[in-house]
Amino acid sequence: MTLSHITRLTRRTALLLAAAALAGCAWKPAAQAPAAPQRPPIVFVHGNGDNAALWMTTLWRFESNGWPRERLHPITLPYPLARDADDQPQPGRSSSEEARLFLAAEVDAVLQRSGASQVVLVGNSRGGIVIRNVVAAGGAPKVSHAILGGAPNHGVWSSASFRPTSEFNGAGPLLTRLNNQGGAGIEITPGPKWLTIRSDNNDKYAQADGAWIGAKGTPTHVSFAGPELKGAKNVVIAGIDHRETAFGPQAFAAMWRFLTGSEPATTRAVPEARITLAGMLSGAAVDNLPLAGATVEVYATDLSTGARLGAALHRQTVGADGRWGPLVTTSKTALEFVVTAPGHAITHVYRAPFARSSDLVQLRAARIAVDDRDAPAVVTLTRPRGYFGIPRDEIELDGLSPPAGIPAGVAGVSTAKARLADASERAVVGSFNGERIVGRSWPTAGNHVVFLELHD
């Protein structure tokens, strides 16, 4: 490695660590109760291409069962997509080592702020691999429990010929090292208590066929049990998808039992009458970096028509940190978020009422997809915390049930799109297993994109 390579890596690592420090300074809603000493801080780590917002409903469930809000720490990794080859720089993506350094720094910051001696680490998908890497690289004394939901612990594929150095290759150097630490029959780093949560057969990244990695008909050499680890407590939940292994109510119940030895009082979010919302705004690129100078507007909307109820509740041009908010509202108020940013479409995001306060209302300025530019209007139903499954789920968008574009079988897509026949403004309804959102159509010709975003 040349001196210039080392210099670039050093600068990149410094940027990642600086982002970790900035994330730790983000506004937090007021705590509901003093920190209970018996409840350790929990650090939540999202998966490939995701952000901390996916943990919103999981945090609500922990809070609703009495875990102190100030001891729940979801993090957002910059450059959240893994490299195709872990040992080769790739613009806009991070290596396993960069992700490890970021999480390790955040663990140290949480320990310092909380005064605790250990943290709990909870991760989904790639986040589970990052957790394992941190623990294996000397972090074990700082971690009491490690919970991995849907982590591809034996790879999404296992092959010496296809992307041999990828983080997601079970035969690659990273997973080979992590799976050979504890002696014969043990695949975990000794010290913390380990839990894995997996689907019985509905995880798109634990399939014997390569259909979900673009290689249909090619064996992956990975089984449904790929997320399990020898030496861990391994829990199997029937029917759940890849994301639901971490973000779903059944996964939460498994986490709670593992951490407390008892059943949770509820797996639902107990509503708060008055709530405070805030978050961060990023651009269309999947880098989780703040989009300074963009404008955020928030409107209350009619639950049955999606129409705005008066003037904006909140209007703000975000600064260098990308933070927006706080907005104080009620848990019975449906909302429309509007993001306006140079180089992006005017982005409208409709949400059903938020049950509880959150500083994880992450917004992303979007662009109109090339294939949608000729459509009068387009509305997308999106489910960030899980996938749509046919026939498992009841899904409807603009009167079509199920919407077009959702394949039957293994749940693997998180969006459904309706291309409207005209550009007239009207109500558009989306629903998923009982959760209902009503938004409004906006014309593509006016550079508008519309999302109906589900909580669950």
Tab-separated table of C-alpha atoms in Angstrom:
chain	number	residue	atom	x	y	z
A	1	MET	CA	0.000	0.000	0.000
A	2	THR	CA	1.389	3.403	-1.009
A	3	LEU	CA	1.722	6.427	1.261
A	4	SER	CA	-1.046	8.180	-0.713
A	5	HIS	CA	-3.373	5.207	-0.100
A	6	ILE	CA	-2.654	5.350	3.627
A	7	THR	CA	-3.278	9.100	3.677
A	8	ARG	CA	-6.640	8.692	1.938
A	9	LEU	CA	-7.685	5.921	4.327
A	10	THR	CA	-6.626	8.022	7.328
A	11	ARG	CA	-8.687	10.985	6.143
A	12	ARG	CA	-11.693	8.766	5.424
A	13	THR	CA	-11.469	7.152	8.864
A	14	ALA	CA	-11.268	10.600	10.463
A	15	LEU	CA	-14.436	11.645	8.603
A	16	LEU	CA	-16.248	8.522	9.794
A	17	LEU	CA	-15.202	9.078	13.407
A	18	ALA	CA	-16.204	12.746	13.186
A	19	ALA	CA	-19.623	11.669	11.906
A	20	ALA	CA	-19.940	9.331	14.877
A	21	ALA	CA	-19.229	12.217	17.259
A	22	LEU	CA	-21.786	14.394	15.453
A	23	ALA	CA	-24.412	11.653	15.655
A	24	GLY	CA	-23.866	11.478	19.394
A	25	CYS	CA	-24.727	15.197	19.678
A	26	ALA	CA	-28.091	14.851	17.897
A	27	TRP	CA	-31.169	16.238	19.641
A	28	LYS	CA	-32.955	13.667	21.781
A	29	PRO	CA	-36.545	13.828	23.020
A	30	ALA	CA	-36.955	14.459	26.742
A	31	ALA	CA	-36.552	11.313	28.814
A	32	GLN	CA	-39.681	9.839	30.346
A	33	ALA	CA	-38.050	8.487	33.474
A	34	PRO	CA	-34.636	8.383	35.172
A	35	ALA	CA	-32.263	5.757	33.819
A	36	ALA	CA	-32.781	2.460	35.585
A	37	PRO	CA	-29.405	1.046	36.651
A	38	GLN	CA	-30.510	-2.490	35.844
A	39	ARG	CA	-31.161	-1.519	32.205
A	40	PRO	CA	-27.889	-1.261	30.254
A	41	PRO	CA	-27.583	1.049	27.249
A	42	ILE	CA	-28.447	-0.578	23.918
A	43	VAL	CA	-26.719	0.393	20.676
A	44	PHE	CA	-28.711	-0.482	17.540
A	45	VAL	CA	-26.906	-1.057	14.227
A	46	HIS	CA	-28.829	-1.041	10.939
A	47	GLY	CA	-28.097	-3.042	7.815
A	48	ASN	CA	-26.689	-2.533	4.323
A	49	GLY	CA	-27.873	0.727	2.753
A	50	ASP	CA	-30.178	1.566	5.671
A	51	ASN	CA	-30.165	4.122	8.501
A	52	ALA	CA	-31.125	4.472	12.157
A	53	ALA	CA	-34.756	5.305	11.330
A	54	LEU	CA	-35.531	1.622	10.866
A	55	TRP	CA	-35.242	1.152	14.635
A	56	MET	CA	-38.022	3.677	15.402
A	57	THR	CA	-40.770	1.178	16.202
A	58	THR	CA	-38.345	-1.123	18.039
A	59	LEU	CA	-37.405	1.788	20.316
A	60	TRP	CA	-41.098	2.503	20.866
A	61	ARG	CA	-41.592	-1.097	21.988
A	62	PHE	CA	-38.653	-0.953	24.400
A	63	GLU	CA	-39.898	2.362	25.805
A	64	SER	CA	-43.455	1.018	26.151
A	65	ASN	CA	-42.082	-1.773	28.331
A	66	GLY	CA	-40.160	0.605	30.598
A	67	TRP	CA	-36.658	0.675	29.072
A	68	PRO	CA	-35.433	4.253	29.603
A	69	ARG	CA	-35.462	6.263	26.391
A	70	GLU	CA	-32.059	7.787	27.120
A	71	ARG	CA	-30.513	4.300	27.180
A	72	LEU	CA	-31.551	3.468	23.605
A	73	HIS	CA	-28.929	4.528	21.034
A	74	PRO	CA	-29.602	3.841	17.331
A	75	ILE	CA	-26.720	4.870	15.091
A	76	THR	CA	-26.535	5.816	11.425
A	77	LEU	CA	-23.488	4.578	9.533
A	78	PRO	CA	-22.123	6.921	6.853
A	79	TYR	CA	-21.649	5.207	3.489
A	80	PRO	CA	-23.853	2.306	4.651
A	81	LEU	CA	-23.436	0.148	1.546
A	82	ALA	CA	-20.689	-2.476	1.706
A	83	ARG	CA	-18.062	-2.610	-1.012
A	84	ASP	CA	-18.351	-5.260	-3.710
A	85	ALA	CA	-14.794	-6.232	-2.749
A	86	ASP	CA	-13.990	-5.426	0.852
A	87	ASP	CA	-10.281	-4.947	0.102
A	88	GLN	CA	-10.834	-2.503	-2.789
A	89	PRO	CA	-11.875	1.177	-2.347
A	90	GLN	CA	-15.248	1.931	-3.941
A	91	PRO	CA	-16.752	5.440	-4.100
A	92	GLY	CA	-19.718	5.975	-1.784
A	93	ARG	CA	-19.239	2.679	0.050
A	94	SER	CA	-17.561	1.546	3.237
A	95	SER	CA	-15.241	-1.315	4.110
A	96	SER	CA	-15.847	-3.700	6.998
A	97	GLU	CA	-12.953	-2.010	8.825
A	98	GLU	CA	-14.451	1.476	8.406
A	99	ALA	CA	-17.795	0.237	9.704
A	100	ARG	CA	-16.032	-1.469	12.628
A	101	LEU	CA	-14.184	1.709	13.589
A	102	PHE	CA	-17.374	3.757	13.464
A	103	LEU	CA	-19.309	1.366	15.727
A	104	ALA	CA	-16.383	0.945	18.136
A	105	ALA	CA	-16.181	4.729	18.535
A	106	GLU	CA	-19.917	4.942	19.163
A	107	VAL	CA	-19.762	2.188	21.806
A	108	ASP	CA	-17.026	4.119	23.633
A	109	ALA	CA	-19.071	7.339	23.422
A	110	VAL	CA	-22.197	5.646	24.811
A	111	LEU	CA	-20.243	4.102	27.668
A	112	GLN	CA	-18.726	7.465	28.534
A	113	ARG	CA	-22.063	9.323	28.414
A	114	SER	CA	-24.018	6.687	30.325
A	115	GLY	CA	-21.407	5.696	32.895
A	116	ALA	CA	-22.213	2.045	32.189
A	117	SER	CA	-19.515	-0.610	32.058
A	118	GLN	CA	-21.060	-2.562	29.166
A	119	VAL	CA	-23.549	-2.100	26.341
A	120	VAL	CA	-25.971	-4.370	24.536
A	121	LEU	CA	-25.457	-4.484	20.763
A	122	VAL	CA	-28.424	-5.189	18.468
A	123	GLY	CA	-27.980	-5.437	14.706
A	124	ASN	CA	-29.841	-6.299	11.542
A	125	SER	CA	-28.238	-7.898	8.494
A	126	ARG	CA	-24.871	-6.229	7.778
A	127	GLY	CA	-25.171	-4.580	11.193
A	128	GLY	CA	-24.796	-8.019	12.745
A	129	ILE	CA	-21.531	-8.576	10.900
A	130	VAL	CA	-20.257	-5.173	12.065
A	131	ILE	CA	-21.134	-6.123	15.650
A	132	ARG	CA	-19.290	-9.428	15.374
A	133	ASN	CA	-16.254	-7.651	13.953
A	134	VAL	CA	-16.189	-5.111	16.811
A	135	VAL	CA	-16.509	-7.799	19.467
A	136	ALA	CA	-13.839	-9.993	17.842
A	137	ALA	CA	-11.383	-7.072	17.603
A	138	GLY	CA	-11.095	-6.578	21.349
A	139	GLY	CA	-14.554	-5.211	22.103
A	140	ALA	CA	-15.862	-8.244	24.012
A	141	PRO	CA	-15.290	-6.783	27.541
A	142	LYS	CA	-17.494	-3.802	26.632
A	143	VAL	CA	-20.471	-5.901	25.490
A	144	SER	CA	-22.816	-7.883	27.724
A	145	HIS	CA	-25.210	-9.161	25.038
A	146	ALA	CA	-25.117	-9.278	21.238
A	147	ILE	CA	-28.355	-9.778	19.281
A	148	LEU	CA	-28.187	-10.434	15.540
A	149	GLY	CA	-31.378	-10.338	13.457
A	150	GLY	CA	-31.045	-11.847	9.995
A	151	ALA	CA	-27.270	-11.399	9.939
A	152	PRO	CA	-25.785	-13.401	7.034
A	153	ASN	CA	-23.345	-15.119	9.368
A	154	HIS	CA	-22.505	-17.787	6.803
A	155	GLY	CA	-22.872	-15.479	3.850
A	156	VAL	CA	-25.540	-14.524	1.371
A	157	TRP	CA	-23.544	-16.870	-0.844
A	158	SER	CA	-20.463	-18.995	-0.265
A	159	SER	CA	-18.153	-19.222	-3.260
A	160	ALA	CA	-14.467	-18.919	-4.079
A	161	SER	CA	-15.252	-17.512	-7.534
A	162	PHE	CA	-18.029	-14.916	-7.058
A	163	ARG	CA	-16.889	-11.708	-5.311
A	164	PRO	CA	-14.414	-13.696	-3.237
A	165	THR	CA	-13.519	-10.869	-0.823
A	166	SER	CA	-17.033	-9.527	-0.251
A	167	GLU	CA	-18.249	-9.140	3.349
A	168	PHE	CA	-21.263	-11.230	2.332
A	169	ASN	CA	-19.315	-14.205	0.983
A	170	GLY	CA	-19.376	-17.055	3.491
A	171	ALA	CA	-16.114	-18.332	1.996
A	172	GLY	CA	-14.516	-14.867	2.100
A	173	PRO	CA	-11.823	-13.751	4.524
A	174	LEU	CA	-14.060	-11.772	6.938
A	175	LEU	CA	-16.702	-14.414	7.640
A	176	THR	CA	-14.134	-17.201	7.574
A	177	ARG	CA	-12.235	-15.392	10.341
A	178	LEU	CA	-15.323	-14.552	12.392
A	179	ASN	CA	-16.654	-18.112	12.201
A	180	ASN	CA	-13.427	-19.697	13.460
A	181	GLN	CA	-12.681	-18.074	16.811
A	182	GLY	CA	-13.987	-20.201	19.633
A	183	GLY	CA	-12.572	-23.647	18.969
A	184	ALA	CA	-14.309	-26.733	17.650
A	185	GLY	CA	-18.041	-26.283	17.304
A	186	ILE	CA	-18.039	-22.609	18.390
A	187	GLU	CA	-18.543	-19.680	16.003
A	188	ILE	CA	-18.894	-16.802	18.473
A	189	THR	CA	-16.392	-14.606	20.278
A	190	PRO	CA	-16.369	-15.673	23.947
A	191	GLY	CA	-17.558	-13.168	26.537
A	192	PRO	CA	-20.913	-11.654	25.550
A	193	LYS	CA	-24.139	-13.634	25.508
A	194	TRP	CA	-25.207	-14.179	21.899
A	195	LEU	CA	-28.662	-14.409	20.296
A	196	THR	CA	-29.487	-14.909	16.635
A	197	ILE	CA	-32.998	-14.471	15.217
A	198	ARG	CA	-33.887	-15.922	11.841
A	199	SER	CA	-36.827	-16.848	9.643
A	200	ASP	CA	-37.742	-20.452	9.027
A	201	ASN	CA	-37.617	-20.040	5.231
A	202	ASN	CA	-38.668	-16.484	4.273
A	203	ASP	CA	-35.372	-14.557	4.513
A	204	LYS	CA	-34.409	-13.412	1.003
A	205	TYR	CA	-30.711	-13.546	1.942
A	206	ALA	CA	-30.779	-17.063	3.370
A	207	GLN	CA	-31.877	-18.992	0.300
A	208	ALA	CA	-30.334	-21.941	-1.507
A	209	ASP	CA	-31.007	-20.343	-4.908
A	210	GLY	CA	-29.347	-17.109	-5.993
A	211	ALA	CA	-32.520	-15.424	-7.290
A	212	TRP	CA	-32.322	-12.529	-4.820
A	213	ILE	CA	-28.688	-11.757	-5.656
A	214	GLY	CA	-29.335	-11.693	-9.397
A	215	ALA	CA	-28.251	-15.276	-10.075
A	216	LYS	CA	-31.470	-17.264	-10.357
A	217	GLY	CA	-30.814	-20.970	-10.765
A	218	THR	CA	-27.313	-20.755	-9.280
A	219	PRO	CA	-26.750	-22.445	-5.908
A	220	THR	CA	-25.634	-20.088	-3.120
A	221	HIS	CA	-24.412	-22.924	-0.852
A	222	VAL	CA	-26.304	-21.155	1.955
A	223	SER	CA	-29.279	-22.594	3.820
A	224	PHE	CA	-32.257	-21.143	5.716
A	225	ALA	CA	-30.138	-21.649	8.851
A	226	GLY	CA	-27.323	-19.426	7.548
A	227	PRO	CA	-27.892	-16.708	10.202
A	228	GLU	CA	-27.414	-19.164	13.092
A	229	LEU	CA	-24.170	-19.414	15.048
A	230	LYS	CA	-22.782	-22.360	16.964
A	231	GLY	CA	-22.467	-21.316	20.593
A	232	ALA	CA	-25.299	-18.751	20.414
A	233	LYS	CA	-28.947	-19.036	21.397
A	234	ASN	CA	-30.641	-19.398	18.017
A	235	VAL	CA	-34.318	-18.458	17.671
A	236	VAL	CA	-36.430	-19.331	14.612
A	237	ILE	CA	-39.660	-17.403	13.911
A	238	ALA	CA	-41.932	-18.786	11.205
A	239	GLY	CA	-42.858	-16.594	8.254
A	240	ILE	CA	-40.905	-13.445	9.099
A	241	ASP	CA	-38.810	-11.769	6.424
A	242	HIS	CA	-35.215	-10.541	6.423
A	243	ARG	CA	-35.926	-7.182	8.055
A	244	GLU	CA	-38.596	-8.475	10.419
A	245	THR	CA	-35.882	-10.578	12.075
A	246	ALA	CA	-34.867	-7.313	13.780
A	247	PHE	CA	-37.672	-4.770	13.353
A	248	GLY	CA	-40.815	-6.879	13.806
A	249	PRO	CA	-42.849	-7.371	17.012
A	250	GLN	CA	-41.963	-11.066	17.315
A	251	ALA	CA	-38.256	-10.262	17.047
A	252	PHE	CA	-38.670	-7.610	19.741
A	253	ALA	CA	-40.314	-10.166	22.040
A	254	ALA	CA	-37.370	-12.544	21.512
A	255	MET	CA	-34.923	-9.726	22.318
A	256	TRP	CA	-36.810	-8.780	25.471
A	257	ARG	CA	-36.899	-12.390	26.723
A	258	PHE	CA	-33.175	-12.761	26.041
A	259	LEU	CA	-32.276	-9.564	27.895
A	260	THR	CA	-34.696	-9.813	30.838
A	261	GLY	CA	-35.747	-13.445	31.177
A	262	SER	CA	-39.415	-12.438	31.073
A	263	GLU	CA	-42.159	-11.743	28.555
A	264	PRO	CA	-42.730	-8.128	27.463
A	265	ALA	CA	-45.912	-6.521	28.757
A	266	THR	CA	-46.716	-5.488	25.174
A	267	THR	CA	-45.251	-5.722	21.681
A	268	ARG	CA	-47.143	-2.593	20.596
A	269	ALA	CA	-46.171	1.046	20.970
A	270	VAL	CA	-48.130	2.614	23.822
A	271	PRO	CA	-49.259	6.020	22.479
A	272	GLU	CA	-48.163	9.326	23.992
A	273	ALA	CA	-50.711	12.142	23.744
A	274	ARG	CA	-48.163	14.865	22.985
A	275	ILE	CA	-45.161	13.970	20.860
A	276	THR	CA	-41.984	15.622	19.596
A	277	LEU	CA	-40.516	14.698	16.216
A	278	ALA	CA	-37.146	15.456	14.633
A	279	GLY	CA	-34.578	13.798	12.409
A	280	MET	CA	-31.991	14.235	9.703
A	281	LEU	CA	-32.290	15.032	6.013
A	282	SER	CA	-30.091	13.400	3.380
A	283	GLY	CA	-29.977	13.370	-0.410
A	284	ALA	CA	-30.899	10.771	-2.979
A	285	ALA	CA	-27.452	9.157	-2.824
A	286	VAL	CA	-27.349	6.272	-0.351
A	287	ASP	CA	-24.591	7.772	1.772
A	288	ASN	CA	-26.475	8.959	4.900
A	289	LEU	CA	-24.680	12.305	4.691
A	290	PRO	CA	-26.555	15.503	5.624
A	291	LEU	CA	-28.108	17.567	2.829
A	292	ALA	CA	-27.467	21.132	3.952
A	293	GLY	CA	-29.593	23.950	2.578
A	294	ALA	CA	-32.701	21.870	1.859
A	295	THR	CA	-36.090	23.012	3.119
A	296	VAL	CA	-38.429	20.836	5.199
A	297	GLU	CA	-42.124	21.644	5.596
A	298	VAL	CA	-44.572	19.598	7.663
A	299	TYR	CA	-48.351	19.756	7.348
A	300	ALA	CA	-51.167	18.150	9.317
A	301	THR	CA	-53.417	16.187	6.963
A	302	ASP	CA	-56.931	14.858	6.927
A	303	LEU	CA	-56.961	11.159	7.809
A	304	SER	CA	-59.576	10.321	5.159
A	305	THR	CA	-58.467	12.527	2.241
A	306	GLY	CA	-54.776	13.371	2.801
A	307	ALA	CA	-55.575	17.056	2.258
A	308	ARG	CA	-53.609	19.645	4.212
A	309	LEU	CA	-55.277	21.108	7.284
A	310	GLY	CA	-54.107	24.703	7.276
A	311	ALA	CA	-50.655	26.227	7.129
A	312	ALA	CA	-47.419	24.360	7.734
A	313	LEU	CA	-46.853	23.179	11.300
A	314	HIS	CA	-43.128	23.469	10.749
A	315	ARG	CA	-40.857	25.039	8.131
A	316	GLN	CA	-37.071	24.973	8.268
A	317	THR	CA	-33.989	25.229	6.072
A	318	VAL	CA	-31.539	22.709	7.468
A	319	GLY	CA	-27.948	23.534	8.335
A	320	ALA	CA	-24.681	21.695	7.843
A	321	ASP	CA	-25.654	18.875	10.193
A	322	GLY	CA	-28.815	18.105	8.196
A	323	ARG	CA	-30.958	18.125	11.332
A	324	TRP	CA	-34.572	19.254	11.186
A	325	GLY	CA	-37.042	19.791	14.040
A	326	PRO	CA	-38.185	19.643	16.708
A	327	LEU	CA	-41.884	19.594	15.843
A	328	VAL	CA	-44.426	19.232	18.653
A	329	THR	CA	-47.722	17.631	17.634
A	330	THR	CA	-50.117	14.883	18.749
A	331	SER	CA	-50.225	11.129	18.266
A	332	LYS	CA	-53.529	11.493	16.400
A	333	THR	CA	-52.188	13.784	13.679
A	334	ALA	CA	-51.419	12.422	10.213
A	335	LEU	CA	-48.563	14.293	8.528
A	336	GLU	CA	-47.179	15.274	5.144
A	337	PHE	CA	-43.446	16.028	4.973
A	338	VAL	CA	-42.268	18.082	1.997
A	339	VAL	CA	-38.570	18.267	1.102
A	340	THR	CA	-37.320	20.805	-1.427
A	341	ALA	CA	-33.646	20.638	-2.406
A	342	PRO	CA	-31.627	21.736	-5.446
A	343	GLY	CA	-30.986	18.884	-7.861
A	344	HIS	CA	-33.829	16.791	-6.436
A	345	ALA	CA	-37.542	16.432	-6.979
A	346	ILE	CA	-40.022	18.048	-4.600
A	347	THR	CA	-40.508	15.069	-2.305
A	348	HIS	CA	-43.818	14.489	-0.494
A	349	VAL	CA	-43.864	11.849	2.253
A	350	TYR	CA	-47.222	10.990	3.868
A	351	ARG	CA	-47.253	9.249	7.245
A	352	ALA	CA	-49.981	7.895	9.493
A	353	PRO	CA	-49.994	9.398	13.020
A	354	PHE	CA	-46.825	8.707	15.024
A	355	ALA	CA	-47.629	6.832	18.236
A	356	ARG	CA	-44.703	8.231	20.190
A	357	SER	CA	-41.953	10.837	20.076
A	358	SER	CA	-38.933	10.161	17.907
A	359	ASP	CA	-35.792	11.899	16.672
A	360	LEU	CA	-35.476	9.260	13.947
A	361	VAL	CA	-37.800	10.806	11.371
A	362	GLN	CA	-35.141	10.620	8.692
A	363	LEU	CA	-36.055	12.289	5.398
A	364	ARG	CA	-34.450	11.758	2.007
A	365	ALA	CA	-34.792	14.054	-0.987
A	366	ALA	CA	-35.630	11.858	-3.978
A	367	ARG	CA	-35.383	12.093	-7.748
A	368	ILE	CA	-37.881	10.975	-10.371
A	369	ALA	CA	-36.956	7.555	-11.727
A	370	VAL	CA	-36.158	7.483	-15.439
A	371	ASP	CA	-38.981	4.999	-16.108
A	372	ASP	CA	-41.504	7.272	-14.364
A	373	ARG	CA	-40.846	10.524	-16.199
A	374	ASP	CA	-43.581	9.857	-18.737
A	375	ALA	CA	-46.238	9.063	-16.099
A	376	PRO	CA	-48.713	11.857	-15.218
A	377	ALA	CA	-48.260	11.059	-11.510
A	378	VAL	CA	-46.607	8.316	-9.487
A	379	VAL	CA	-47.247	7.267	-5.879
A	380	THR	CA	-45.023	4.732	-4.075
A	381	LEU	CA	-46.033	2.734	-1.005
A	382	THR	CA	-42.898	1.971	0.986
A	383	ARG	CA	-42.254	-0.332	3.933
A	384	PRO	CA	-38.753	0.400	5.330
A	385	ARG	CA	-38.943	-2.083	8.259
A	386	GLY	CA	-39.960	-5.129	6.276
A	387	TYR	CA	-40.836	-6.563	2.892
A	388	PHE	CA	-44.118	-7.230	1.134
A	389	GLY	CA	-45.034	-10.910	0.899
A	390	ILE	CA	-47.638	-12.501	-1.368
A	391	PRO	CA	-49.856	-14.243	-0.253
A	392	ARG	CA	-48.648	-13.611	3.340
A	393	ASP	CA	-49.739	-9.956	3.544
A	394	GLU	CA	-52.815	-7.887	2.713
A	395	ILE	CA	-51.537	-4.970	0.617
A	396	GLU	CA	-53.478	-2.361	-1.336
A	397	LEU	CA	-52.444	0.725	-3.290
A	398	ASP	CA	-54.878	2.994	-5.103
A	399	GLY	CA	-57.553	0.282	-5.165
A	400	LEU	CA	-55.324	-2.510	-6.473
A	401	SER	CA	-54.779	-5.489	-4.161
A	402	PRO	CA	-52.094	-6.627	-4.341
A	403	PRO	CA	-50.322	-3.840	-6.230
A	404	ALA	CA	-48.348	-4.679	-9.344
A	405	GLY	CA	-44.689	-5.590	-9.058
A	406	ILE	CA	-44.738	-7.669	-5.876
A	407	PRO	CA	-43.637	-11.238	-6.665
A	408	ALA	CA	-45.254	-14.185	-4.934
A	409	GLY	CA	-43.190	-16.366	-2.617
A	410	VAL	CA	-40.243	-15.169	-0.541
A	411	ALA	CA	-40.884	-11.621	0.725
A	412	GLY	CA	-38.237	-9.464	-0.909
A	413	VAL	CA	-39.444	-6.041	-2.099
A	414	SER	CA	-40.210	-3.086	0.166
A	415	THR	CA	-41.927	-0.767	-2.319
A	416	ALA	CA	-45.002	-0.884	-4.538
A	417	LYS	CA	-45.692	1.753	-7.172
A	418	ALA	CA	-48.887	3.135	-8.726
A	419	ARG	CA	-48.579	5.019	-12.037
A	420	LEU	CA	-51.672	7.198	-12.196
A	421	ALA	CA	-53.553	7.801	-15.439
A	422	ASP	CA	-53.811	11.566	-15.005
A	423	ALA	CA	-52.190	14.373	-13.061
A	424	SER	CA	-55.291	15.687	-11.276
A	425	GLU	CA	-54.888	16.088	-7.540
A	426	ARG	CA	-56.769	13.407	-5.610
A	427	ALA	CA	-56.581	11.098	-2.619
A	428	VAL	CA	-54.457	7.957	-2.950
A	429	VAL	CA	-54.835	5.207	-0.341
A	430	GLY	CA	-52.214	2.658	0.670
A	431	SER	CA	-52.656	-0.074	3.261
A	432	PHE	CA	-50.648	-2.941	4.701
A	433	ASN	CA	-52.040	-5.498	7.169
A	434	GLY	CA	-54.329	-2.927	8.792
A	435	GLU	CA	-52.088	0.152	8.663
A	436	ARG	CA	-53.670	2.739	6.356
A	437	ILE	CA	-52.180	5.913	4.861
A	438	VAL	CA	-53.957	8.470	2.689
A	439	GLY	CA	-51.875	10.856	0.611
A	440	ARG	CA	-52.397	13.095	-2.399
A	441	SER	CA	-51.194	12.768	-5.970
A	442	TRP	CA	-48.817	15.409	-7.339
A	443	PRO	CA	-47.874	15.838	-11.031
A	444	THR	CA	-44.622	14.381	-12.289
A	445	ALA	CA	-44.395	17.257	-14.785
A	446	GLY	CA	-44.076	19.640	-11.841
A	447	ASN	CA	-41.064	17.640	-10.561
A	448	HIS	CA	-42.985	15.992	-7.712
A	449	VAL	CA	-42.532	12.514	-6.221
A	450	VAL	CA	-44.901	11.020	-3.647
A	451	PHE	CA	-44.347	8.343	-0.989
A	452	LEU	CA	-46.768	6.746	1.438
A	453	GLU	CA	-44.438	5.489	4.173
A	454	LEU	CA	-45.565	2.742	6.554
A	455	HIS	CA	-44.573	2.622	10.217
A	456	ASP	CA	-44.686	-1.191	10.372
